[in-house]
Coordinates of C-alpha atoms and ligand atoms in Angstrom, one line a residue:
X1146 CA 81.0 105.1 119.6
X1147 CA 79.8 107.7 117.0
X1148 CA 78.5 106.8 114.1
X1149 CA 80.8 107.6 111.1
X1150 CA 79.0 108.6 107.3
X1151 CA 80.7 108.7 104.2
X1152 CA 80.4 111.3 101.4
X1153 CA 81.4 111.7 98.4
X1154 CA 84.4 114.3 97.6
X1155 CA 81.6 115.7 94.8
X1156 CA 78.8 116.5 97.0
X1157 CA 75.9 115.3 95.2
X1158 CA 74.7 112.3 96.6
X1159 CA 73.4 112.2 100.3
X1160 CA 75.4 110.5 103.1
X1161 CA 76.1 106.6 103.8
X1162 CA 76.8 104.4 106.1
X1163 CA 80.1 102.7 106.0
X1164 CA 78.5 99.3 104.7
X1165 CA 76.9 101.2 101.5
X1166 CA 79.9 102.8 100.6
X1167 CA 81.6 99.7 100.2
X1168 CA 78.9 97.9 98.2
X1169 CA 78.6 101.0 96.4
X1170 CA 82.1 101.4 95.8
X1171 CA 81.9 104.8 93.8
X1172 CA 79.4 107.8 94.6
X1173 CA 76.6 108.3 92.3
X1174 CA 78.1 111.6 91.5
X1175 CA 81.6 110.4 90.4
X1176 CA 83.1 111.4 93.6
X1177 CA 84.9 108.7 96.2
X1178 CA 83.6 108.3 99.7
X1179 CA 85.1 109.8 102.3
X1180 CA 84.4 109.9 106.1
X1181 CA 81.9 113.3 107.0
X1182 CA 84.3 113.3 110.1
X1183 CA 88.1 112.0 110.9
X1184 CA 87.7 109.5 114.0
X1185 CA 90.7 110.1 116.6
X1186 CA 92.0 106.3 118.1
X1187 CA 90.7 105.6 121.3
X1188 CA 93.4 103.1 122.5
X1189 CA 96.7 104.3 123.9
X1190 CA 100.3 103.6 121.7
X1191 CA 101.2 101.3 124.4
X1192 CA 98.1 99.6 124.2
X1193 CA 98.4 99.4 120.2
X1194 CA 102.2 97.8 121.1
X1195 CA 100.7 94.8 123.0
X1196 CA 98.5 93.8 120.3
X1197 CA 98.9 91.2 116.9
X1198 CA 98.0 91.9 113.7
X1199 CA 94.5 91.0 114.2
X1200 CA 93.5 93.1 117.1
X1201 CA 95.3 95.9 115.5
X1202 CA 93.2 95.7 112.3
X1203 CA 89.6 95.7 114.6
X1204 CA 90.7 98.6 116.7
X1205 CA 91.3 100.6 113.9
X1206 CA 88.9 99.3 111.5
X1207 CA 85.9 99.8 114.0
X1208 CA 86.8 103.0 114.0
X1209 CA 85.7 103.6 110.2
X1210 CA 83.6 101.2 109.5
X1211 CA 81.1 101.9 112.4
X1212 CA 77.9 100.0 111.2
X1213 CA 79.6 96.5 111.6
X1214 CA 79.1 94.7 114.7
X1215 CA 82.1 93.7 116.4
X1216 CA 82.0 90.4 115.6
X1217 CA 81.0 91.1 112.3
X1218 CA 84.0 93.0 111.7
X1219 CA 86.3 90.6 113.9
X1220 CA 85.0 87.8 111.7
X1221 CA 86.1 89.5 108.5
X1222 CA 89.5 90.4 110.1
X1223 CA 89.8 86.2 111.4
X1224 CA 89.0 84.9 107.7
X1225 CA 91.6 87.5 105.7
X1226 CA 94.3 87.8 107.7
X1227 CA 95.3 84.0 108.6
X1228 CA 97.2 81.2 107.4
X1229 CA 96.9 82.1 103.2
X1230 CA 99.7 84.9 105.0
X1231 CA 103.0 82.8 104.7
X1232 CA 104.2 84.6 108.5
X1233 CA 102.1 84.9 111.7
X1234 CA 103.3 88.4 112.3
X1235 CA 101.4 89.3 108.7
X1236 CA 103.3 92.3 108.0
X1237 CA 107.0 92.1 109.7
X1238 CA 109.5 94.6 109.7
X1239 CA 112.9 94.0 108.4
X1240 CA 116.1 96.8 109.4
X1241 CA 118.6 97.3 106.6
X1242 CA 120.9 99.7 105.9
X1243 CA 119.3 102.3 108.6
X1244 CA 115.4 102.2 107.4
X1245 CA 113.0 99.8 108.5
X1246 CA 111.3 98.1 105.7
X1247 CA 107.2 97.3 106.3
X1248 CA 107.1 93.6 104.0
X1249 CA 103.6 93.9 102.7
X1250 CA 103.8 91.2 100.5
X1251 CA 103.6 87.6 102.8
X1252 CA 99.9 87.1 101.3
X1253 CA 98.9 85.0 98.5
X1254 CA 100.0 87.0 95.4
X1255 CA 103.3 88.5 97.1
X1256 CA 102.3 92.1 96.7
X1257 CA 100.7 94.4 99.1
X1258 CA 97.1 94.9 97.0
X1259 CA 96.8 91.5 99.0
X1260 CA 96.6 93.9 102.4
X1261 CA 92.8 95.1 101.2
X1262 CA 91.8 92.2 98.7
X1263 CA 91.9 89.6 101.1
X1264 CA 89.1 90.9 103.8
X1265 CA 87.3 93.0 100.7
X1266 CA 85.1 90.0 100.0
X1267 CA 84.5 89.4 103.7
X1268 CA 83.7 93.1 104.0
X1269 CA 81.9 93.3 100.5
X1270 CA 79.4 89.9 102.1
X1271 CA 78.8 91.0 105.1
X1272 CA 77.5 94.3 103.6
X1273 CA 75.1 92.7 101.5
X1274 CA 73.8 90.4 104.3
X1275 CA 73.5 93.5 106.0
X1276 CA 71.5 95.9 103.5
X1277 CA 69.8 92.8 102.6
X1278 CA 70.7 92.8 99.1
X1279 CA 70.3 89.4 98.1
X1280 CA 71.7 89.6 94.6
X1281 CA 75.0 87.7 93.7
X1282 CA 77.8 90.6 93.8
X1283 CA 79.9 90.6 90.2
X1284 CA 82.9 91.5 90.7
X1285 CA 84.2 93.2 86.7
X1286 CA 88.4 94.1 86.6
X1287 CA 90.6 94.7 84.1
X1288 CA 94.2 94.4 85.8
X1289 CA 97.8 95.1 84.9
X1290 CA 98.9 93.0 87.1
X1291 CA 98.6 92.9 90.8
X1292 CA 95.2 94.1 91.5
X1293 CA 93.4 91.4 89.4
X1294 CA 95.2 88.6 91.0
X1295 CA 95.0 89.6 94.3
X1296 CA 91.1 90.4 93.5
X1297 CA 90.7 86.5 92.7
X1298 CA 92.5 85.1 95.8
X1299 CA 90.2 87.3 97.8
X1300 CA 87.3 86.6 95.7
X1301 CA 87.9 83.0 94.5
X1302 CA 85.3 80.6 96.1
X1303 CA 83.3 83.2 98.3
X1304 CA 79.9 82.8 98.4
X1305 CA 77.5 85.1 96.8
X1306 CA 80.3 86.4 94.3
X1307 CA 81.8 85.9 91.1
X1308 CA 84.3 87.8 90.0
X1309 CA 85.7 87.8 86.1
X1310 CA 89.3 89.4 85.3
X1311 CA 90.6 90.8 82.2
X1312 CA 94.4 91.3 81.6
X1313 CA 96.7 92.2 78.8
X1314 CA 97.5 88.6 77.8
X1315 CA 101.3 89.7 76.4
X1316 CA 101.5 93.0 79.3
X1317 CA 102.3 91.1 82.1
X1318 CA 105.4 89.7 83.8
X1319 CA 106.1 85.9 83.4
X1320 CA 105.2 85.1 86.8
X1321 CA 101.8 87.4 86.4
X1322 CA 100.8 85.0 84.0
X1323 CA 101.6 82.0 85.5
X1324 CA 99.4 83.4 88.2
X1325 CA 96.5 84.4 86.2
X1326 CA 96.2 81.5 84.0
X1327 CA 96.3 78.9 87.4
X1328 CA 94.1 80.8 88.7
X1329 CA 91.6 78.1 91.0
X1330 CA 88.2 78.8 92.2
X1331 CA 84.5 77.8 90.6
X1332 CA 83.5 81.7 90.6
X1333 CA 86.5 82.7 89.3
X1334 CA 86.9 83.6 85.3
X1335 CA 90.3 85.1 83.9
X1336 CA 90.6 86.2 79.9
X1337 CA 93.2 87.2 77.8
X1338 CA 92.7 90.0 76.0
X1339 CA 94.8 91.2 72.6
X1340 CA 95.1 94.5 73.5
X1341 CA 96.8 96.9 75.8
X1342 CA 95.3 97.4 79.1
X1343 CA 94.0 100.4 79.0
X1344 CA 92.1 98.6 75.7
X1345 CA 90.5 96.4 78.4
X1346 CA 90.5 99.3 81.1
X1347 CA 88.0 100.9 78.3
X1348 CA 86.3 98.3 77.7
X1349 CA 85.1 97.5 81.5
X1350 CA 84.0 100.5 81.9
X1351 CA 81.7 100.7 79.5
X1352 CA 80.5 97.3 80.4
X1353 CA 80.0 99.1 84.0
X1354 CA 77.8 101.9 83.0
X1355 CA 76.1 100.1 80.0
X1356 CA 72.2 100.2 81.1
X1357 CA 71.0 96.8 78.7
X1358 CA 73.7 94.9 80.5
X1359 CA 72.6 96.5 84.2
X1360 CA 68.9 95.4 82.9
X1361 CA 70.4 91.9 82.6
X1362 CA 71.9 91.6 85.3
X1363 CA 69.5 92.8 87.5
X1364 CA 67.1 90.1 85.4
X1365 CA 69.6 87.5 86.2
X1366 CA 69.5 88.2 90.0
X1367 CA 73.3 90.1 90.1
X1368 CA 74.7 93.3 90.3
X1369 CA 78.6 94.7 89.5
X1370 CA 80.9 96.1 92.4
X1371 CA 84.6 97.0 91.7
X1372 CA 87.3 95.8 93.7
X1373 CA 89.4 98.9 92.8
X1374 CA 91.7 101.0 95.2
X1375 CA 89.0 103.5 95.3
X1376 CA 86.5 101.0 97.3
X1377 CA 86.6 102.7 100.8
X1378 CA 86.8 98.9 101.4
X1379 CA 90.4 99.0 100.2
X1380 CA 91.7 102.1 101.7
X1381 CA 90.6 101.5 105.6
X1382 CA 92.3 98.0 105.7
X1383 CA 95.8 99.8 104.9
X1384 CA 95.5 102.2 107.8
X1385 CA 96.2 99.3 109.8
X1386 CA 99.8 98.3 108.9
X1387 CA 101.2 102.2 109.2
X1388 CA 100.0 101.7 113.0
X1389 CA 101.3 97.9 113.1
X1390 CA 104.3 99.1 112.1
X1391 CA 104.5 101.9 114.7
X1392 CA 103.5 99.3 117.8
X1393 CA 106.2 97.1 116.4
X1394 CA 109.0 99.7 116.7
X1395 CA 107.7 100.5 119.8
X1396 CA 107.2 97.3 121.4
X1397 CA 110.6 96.1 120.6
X1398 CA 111.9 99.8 122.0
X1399 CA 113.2 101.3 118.8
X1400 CA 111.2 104.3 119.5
X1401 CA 109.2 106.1 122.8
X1402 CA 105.8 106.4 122.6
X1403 CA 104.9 109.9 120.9
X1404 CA 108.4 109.2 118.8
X1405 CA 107.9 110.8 115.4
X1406 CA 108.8 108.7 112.7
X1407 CA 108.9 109.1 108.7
X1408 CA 106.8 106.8 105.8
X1409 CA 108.2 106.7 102.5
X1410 CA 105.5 105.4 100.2
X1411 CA 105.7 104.0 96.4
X1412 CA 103.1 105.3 95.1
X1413 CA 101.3 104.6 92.0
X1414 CA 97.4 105.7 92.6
X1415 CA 97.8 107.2 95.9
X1416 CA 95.8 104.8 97.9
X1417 CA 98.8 103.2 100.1
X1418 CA 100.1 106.8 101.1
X1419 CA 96.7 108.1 101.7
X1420 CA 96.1 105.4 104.2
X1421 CA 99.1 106.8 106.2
X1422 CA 97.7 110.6 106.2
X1423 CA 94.8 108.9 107.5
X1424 CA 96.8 106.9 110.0
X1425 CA 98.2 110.3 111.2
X1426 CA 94.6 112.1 111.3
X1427 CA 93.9 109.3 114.1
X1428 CA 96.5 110.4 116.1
X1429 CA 99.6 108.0 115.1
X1430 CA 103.2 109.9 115.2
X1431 CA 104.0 110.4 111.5
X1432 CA 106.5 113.1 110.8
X1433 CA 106.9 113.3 106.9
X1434 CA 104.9 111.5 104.2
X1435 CA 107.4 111.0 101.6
X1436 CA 105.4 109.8 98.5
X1437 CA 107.8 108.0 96.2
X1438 CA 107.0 108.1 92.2
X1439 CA 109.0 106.7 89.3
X1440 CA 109.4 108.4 86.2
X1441 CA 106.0 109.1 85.7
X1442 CA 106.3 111.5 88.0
X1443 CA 103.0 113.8 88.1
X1444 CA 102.7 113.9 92.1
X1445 CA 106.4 114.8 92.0
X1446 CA 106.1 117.4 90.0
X1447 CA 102.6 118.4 92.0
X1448 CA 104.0 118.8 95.2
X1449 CA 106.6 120.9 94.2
X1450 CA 104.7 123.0 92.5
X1451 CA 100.9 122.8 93.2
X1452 CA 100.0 121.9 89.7
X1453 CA 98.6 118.4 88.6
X1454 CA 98.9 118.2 85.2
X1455 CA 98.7 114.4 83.1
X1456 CA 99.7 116.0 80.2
X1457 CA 102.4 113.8 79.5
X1458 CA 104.4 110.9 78.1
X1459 CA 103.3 107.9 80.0
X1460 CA 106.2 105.8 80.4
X1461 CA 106.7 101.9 81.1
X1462 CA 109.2 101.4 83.4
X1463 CA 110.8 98.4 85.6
X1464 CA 107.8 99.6 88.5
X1465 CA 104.7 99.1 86.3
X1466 CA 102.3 99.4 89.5
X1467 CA 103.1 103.0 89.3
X1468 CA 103.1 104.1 86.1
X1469 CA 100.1 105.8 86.5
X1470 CA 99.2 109.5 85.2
X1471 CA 96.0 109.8 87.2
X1472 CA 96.1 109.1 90.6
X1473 CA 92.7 108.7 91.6
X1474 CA 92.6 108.6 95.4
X1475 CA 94.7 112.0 95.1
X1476 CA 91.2 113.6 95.0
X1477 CA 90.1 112.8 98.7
X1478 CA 93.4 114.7 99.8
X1479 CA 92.1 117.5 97.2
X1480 CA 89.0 117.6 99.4
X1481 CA 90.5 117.3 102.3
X1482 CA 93.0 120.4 101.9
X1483 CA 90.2 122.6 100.5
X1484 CA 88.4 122.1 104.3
X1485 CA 86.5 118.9 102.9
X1486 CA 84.4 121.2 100.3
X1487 CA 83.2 119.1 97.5
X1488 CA 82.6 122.2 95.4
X1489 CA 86.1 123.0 95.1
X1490 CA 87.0 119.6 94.6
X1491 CA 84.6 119.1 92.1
X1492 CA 85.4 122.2 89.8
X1493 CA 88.8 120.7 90.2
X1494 CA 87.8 117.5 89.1
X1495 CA 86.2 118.4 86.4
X1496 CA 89.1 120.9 85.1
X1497 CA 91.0 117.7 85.0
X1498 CA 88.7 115.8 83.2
X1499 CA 88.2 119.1 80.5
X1500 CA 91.8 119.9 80.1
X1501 CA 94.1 117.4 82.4
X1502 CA 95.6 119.7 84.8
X1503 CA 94.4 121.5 87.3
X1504 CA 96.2 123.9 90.0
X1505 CA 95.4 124.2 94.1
X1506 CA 95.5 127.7 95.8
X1507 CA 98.1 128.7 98.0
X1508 CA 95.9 128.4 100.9
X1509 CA 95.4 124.5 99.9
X1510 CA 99.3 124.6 99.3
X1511 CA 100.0 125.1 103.0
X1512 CA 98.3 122.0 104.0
X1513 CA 100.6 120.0 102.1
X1514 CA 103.7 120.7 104.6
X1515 CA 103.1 116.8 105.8
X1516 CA 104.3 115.6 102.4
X1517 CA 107.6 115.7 100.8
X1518 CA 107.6 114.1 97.2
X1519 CA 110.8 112.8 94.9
X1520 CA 111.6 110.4 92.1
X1521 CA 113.7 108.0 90.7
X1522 CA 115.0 107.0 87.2
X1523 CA 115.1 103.5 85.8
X1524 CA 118.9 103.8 86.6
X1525 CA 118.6 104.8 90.5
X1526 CA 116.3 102.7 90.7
X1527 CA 118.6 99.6 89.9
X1528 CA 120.7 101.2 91.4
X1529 CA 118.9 101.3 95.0
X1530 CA 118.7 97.6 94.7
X1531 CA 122.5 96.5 93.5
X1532 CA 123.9 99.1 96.6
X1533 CA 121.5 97.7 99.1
X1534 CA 122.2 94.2 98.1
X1535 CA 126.0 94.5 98.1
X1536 CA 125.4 96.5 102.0
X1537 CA 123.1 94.6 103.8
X1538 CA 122.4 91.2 101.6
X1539 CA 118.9 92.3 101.4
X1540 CA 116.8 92.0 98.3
X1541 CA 114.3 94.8 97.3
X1542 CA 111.9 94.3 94.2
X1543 CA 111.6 97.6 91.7
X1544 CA 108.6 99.5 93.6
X1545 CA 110.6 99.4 96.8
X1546 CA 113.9 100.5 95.0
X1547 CA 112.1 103.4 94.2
X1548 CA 111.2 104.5 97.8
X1549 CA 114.8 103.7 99.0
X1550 CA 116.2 106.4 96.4
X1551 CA 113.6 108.8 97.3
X1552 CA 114.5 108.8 101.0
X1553 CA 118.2 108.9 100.3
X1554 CA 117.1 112.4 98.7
X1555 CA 114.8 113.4 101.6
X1556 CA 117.3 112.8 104.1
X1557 CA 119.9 114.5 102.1
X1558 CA 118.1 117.5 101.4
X1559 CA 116.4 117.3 105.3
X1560 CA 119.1 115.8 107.3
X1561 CA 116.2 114.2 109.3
X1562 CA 117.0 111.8 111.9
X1563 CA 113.8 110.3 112.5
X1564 CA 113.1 106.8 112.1
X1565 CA 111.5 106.0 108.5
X1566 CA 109.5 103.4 107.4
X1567 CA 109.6 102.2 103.9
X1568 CA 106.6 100.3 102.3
X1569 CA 107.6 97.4 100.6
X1570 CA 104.9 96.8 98.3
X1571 CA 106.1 93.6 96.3
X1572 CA 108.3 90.5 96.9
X1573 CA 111.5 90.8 94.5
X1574 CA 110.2 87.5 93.3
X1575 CA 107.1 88.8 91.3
X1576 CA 109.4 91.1 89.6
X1577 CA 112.7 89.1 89.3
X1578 CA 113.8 89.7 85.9
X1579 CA 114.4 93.0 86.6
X1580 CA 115.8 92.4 90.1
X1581 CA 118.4 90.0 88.7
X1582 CA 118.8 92.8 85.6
X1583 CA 119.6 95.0 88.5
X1584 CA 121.9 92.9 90.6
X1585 CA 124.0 91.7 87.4
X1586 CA 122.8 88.4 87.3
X1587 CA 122.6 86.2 84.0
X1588 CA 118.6 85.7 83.0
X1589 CA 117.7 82.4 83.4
X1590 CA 115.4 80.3 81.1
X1591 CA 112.1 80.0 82.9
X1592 CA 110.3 82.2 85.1
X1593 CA 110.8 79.6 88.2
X1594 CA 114.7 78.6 87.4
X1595 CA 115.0 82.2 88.1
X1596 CA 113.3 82.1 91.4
X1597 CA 115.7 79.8 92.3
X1598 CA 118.2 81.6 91.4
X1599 CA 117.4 85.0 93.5
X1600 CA 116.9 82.4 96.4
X1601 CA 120.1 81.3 96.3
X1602 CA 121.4 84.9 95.9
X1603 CA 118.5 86.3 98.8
X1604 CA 119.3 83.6 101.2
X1605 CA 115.5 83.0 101.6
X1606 CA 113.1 80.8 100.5
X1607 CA 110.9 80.7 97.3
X1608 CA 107.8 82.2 98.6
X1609 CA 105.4 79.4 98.6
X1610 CA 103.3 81.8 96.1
X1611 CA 105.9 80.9 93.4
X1612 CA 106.8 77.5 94.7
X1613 CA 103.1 76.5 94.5
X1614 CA 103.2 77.9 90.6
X1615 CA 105.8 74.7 89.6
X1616 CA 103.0 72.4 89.0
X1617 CA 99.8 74.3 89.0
X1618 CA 96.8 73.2 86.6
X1619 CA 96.5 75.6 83.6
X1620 CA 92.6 76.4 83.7
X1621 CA 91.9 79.7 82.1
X1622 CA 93.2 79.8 78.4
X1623 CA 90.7 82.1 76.8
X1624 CA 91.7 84.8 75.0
X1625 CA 89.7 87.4 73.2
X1626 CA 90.1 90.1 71.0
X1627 CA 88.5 93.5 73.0
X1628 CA 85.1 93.4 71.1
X1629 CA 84.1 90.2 72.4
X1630 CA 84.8 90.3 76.4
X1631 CA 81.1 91.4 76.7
X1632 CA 80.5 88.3 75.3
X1633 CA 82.5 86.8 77.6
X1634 CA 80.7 88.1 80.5
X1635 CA 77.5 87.0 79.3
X1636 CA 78.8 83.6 78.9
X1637 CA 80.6 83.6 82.3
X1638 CA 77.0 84.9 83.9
X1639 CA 74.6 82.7 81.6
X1640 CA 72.9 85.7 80.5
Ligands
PLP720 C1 99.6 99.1 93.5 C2 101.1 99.1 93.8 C3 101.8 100.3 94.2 C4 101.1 101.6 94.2 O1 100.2 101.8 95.2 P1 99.0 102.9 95.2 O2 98.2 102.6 96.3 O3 98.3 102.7 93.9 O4 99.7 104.2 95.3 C5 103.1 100.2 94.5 N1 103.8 99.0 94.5 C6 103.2 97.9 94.1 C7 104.0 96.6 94.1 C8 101.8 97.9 93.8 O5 101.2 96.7 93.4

């Protein structure tokens, strides 16, 4: 098999292997990794359509990730993707209302971050063991929400890691916190900070690129990685489920082999939907990309018209895992539509940085044809879960709500027939206020009479993710105000 070598979108910094990127996580220039060349799949559809998850995830990871050994790579597949996934099937399709939804939120913290966080420490290990880089990986994240959690189910009692978690102690959802503060594992540290998150954003990454603390550190035998969506370690895992999801419909004879089919995509960062351009650069059916934003809608607003420009309100809405302004992994599509030339990304780049906006030629412009981008509004977005609800019985959260409305637009401005996939990115249980708010339901008292209530309404169990939160141990109650979390660190690290 040929050997695949990442680079960064920047230029700078010479070529790595697969293994350095991840331990790397960001290029030394700034840029992200990307592959030097696309790998094409090597196994037939029908062959993808007779596999399980697993398999699936090797045969497509080996393809990126070319410096593993097979059983290297199979081991991190067997110790993410088991039984801490509440179905066998890992990521199951379910058909409502003439789209078929792809659940990506059976793992531990009920959204689909848990996709990539749960074989990132496996990969992250291995990597070290393999560059022989003995010193105990840190992993530093400030979180909204989803990411930190899912980072300390991945990370939380792996070997060779500690991993320490800031969050906005009043910005999260009830359940968020319930999850944060029960957190379990010895390596594990969670802090509440009074502040905003991007106060603790700030904060981190300072603490990242501060050189007394790296002296420390090294001192002390460790060294920071990020578990971050722009860890080529996060992105590769995803490709898998856009070509589970294909084998699936094809297996059960929804679609021929060859069928093209449409993805519809919440997208917050750009990580999720640049994991199905990437499924389709290997050779998997994909018609449209639709890229689904909320009200903060910047890649809307960029597709339509080949200008990225943050300049904007940032607003808080009922899908806070993409209200995002700057969508980081957008810049290895940049690279990609420029002919993978990191000068014209870079100058890019850096025009965003200087004045936050930036604007693609129309040469670049024609390579978007792939991708079709829309919105929705608080109100169409409760909306898209009340209709779907009162259809079908079925029970979206907030994220997904906001790809349904988006591919009712596409398909009435397209009239495309082709089967679409919608990502379902989060259980309506991690986001139930609003998903009762939506569906006309009273509030109820506590977080977890609530879940019971949406069961009842659902027709499906409590995920065991909420269920297990009834009578958890409280075990992180620190809270600190923003000037101390180095402190915290230092305490959490003995330094
Ligand atoms: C992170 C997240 C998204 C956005 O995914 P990106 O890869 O950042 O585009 C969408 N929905 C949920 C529930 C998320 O947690």
């Amino acid at each position: 098999m040929k050997e695949i070598l990442y680079r960064s979108t920047r230029g700078a910094a010479a070529p790595v292997t697969a293994s350095q990127a991840i331990l790397q996580g960001l290029a030394g220039d700034g840029g992200l990794f990307v592959p030097a060349e696309l790998p094409r799949f090597d196994r037939s559809l029908e062959e993808f359509a007779a596999m399980d998850y697993q398999e699936t995830a090797y045969q497509v990871m080996k393809l990126f990730l070319t410096d593993y050994t097979e059983a290297e790579l199979r081991s991190c597949i067997a110790g993410a993707y088991d039984s801490r996934f509440d179905t066998p099937e890992i990521a199951p399709l379910a058909e409502a209302d003439g789209a078929y939804y792809l659940e990506l939120f059976h793992g531990r913290t009920i959204a689909f971050k848990d996709m990539a966080l749960s074989i990132l420490p496996h990969l992250m290990i291995t990597a070290a063991k393999k560059n022989h880089d003995g010193r105990e990986i840190v992993i530093l994240t400030a979180t909204s929400g989803d990411t930190g959690k899912a980072a300390l189910e991945g990370f939380a009692d792996v070997p060779g890691t500690k991993i320490l978690v800031f969050y906005p102690k009043d910005g999260v959802s009830a359940i968020q916190k319930r999850q944060m503060i029960t957190q379990k594992g010895d390596n594990t540290c969670v802090v509440g900070i009074e502040g905003n998150f991007d106060d603790a954003q700030t904060s981190v990454k300072k603490m990242f690129t501060d050189p007394v603390l790296r002296v420390a550190l090294e001192k002390n035998g460790y060294h920071f990685s990020s578990a971050n969506s722009i860890n080529i370690g996060r992105l590769v895992p995803q490709i898998v489920y856009y070509v589970h999801a294909y084998s699936t419909l094809l297996r059960e004879g929804r679609i021929r082999a060859g069928e093209e089919i449409n993805v519809v995509v919440p997208t917050g960062n750009f990580g999720n939907i640049l994991a199905a351009y990437y499924a389709k650069r290997l050779g998997l059916p994909l018609h449209r990309l639709i890229c689904a934003s909320n009200e903060n809608k910047v890649l809307f607003d960029f597709f339509r018209t080949g200008s990225y420009d943050r300049n904007r309100p940032f607003v808080l809405t009922s899908s806070p895992s993409m209200d995002i302004l700057i969508s980081s992994n957008l810049e290895r599509l940049i690279y990609h539509i420029a002919g993978d030339d990191a000068k014209v990304n870079a100058a890019l780049m850096r025009e965003l940085s200087e004045k936050g906006s930036y604007s693609i030629t129309e040469s670049m412009q024609g390579k978007l044809e792939e991708f079709w981008g829309g919105y929705a509004g608080e109100r169409e977005t409760a909306e898209a879960i009340s209709s779907l609800y009162e259809k079908t019985g079925y029970v979206i959260d907030p994220h997904t709500a906001v790809a349904r409305h988006v591919y009712g637009l596409y398909t009435a401005e397209t009239g495309d027939p082709r089967p679409a996939v919608i990502a379902a990115t989060a259980s309506p249980f991690k986001f139930e206020s609003s998903v009762m708010r939506a569906l006309g339901q009273p509030e109820a008292q506590t977080d977890l009479d609530m879940a019971d209530a949406l069961a009842a309404l659902a027709n499906v169990p409590v995920p065991e993710a909420v269920e297990s939160l009834r009578d958890a141990e409280v075990r992180h109650t620190a809270v600190c105000s923003r000037d101390r979390m180095e402190a915290g660190l230092r305490r959490f690290l003995g330094l």
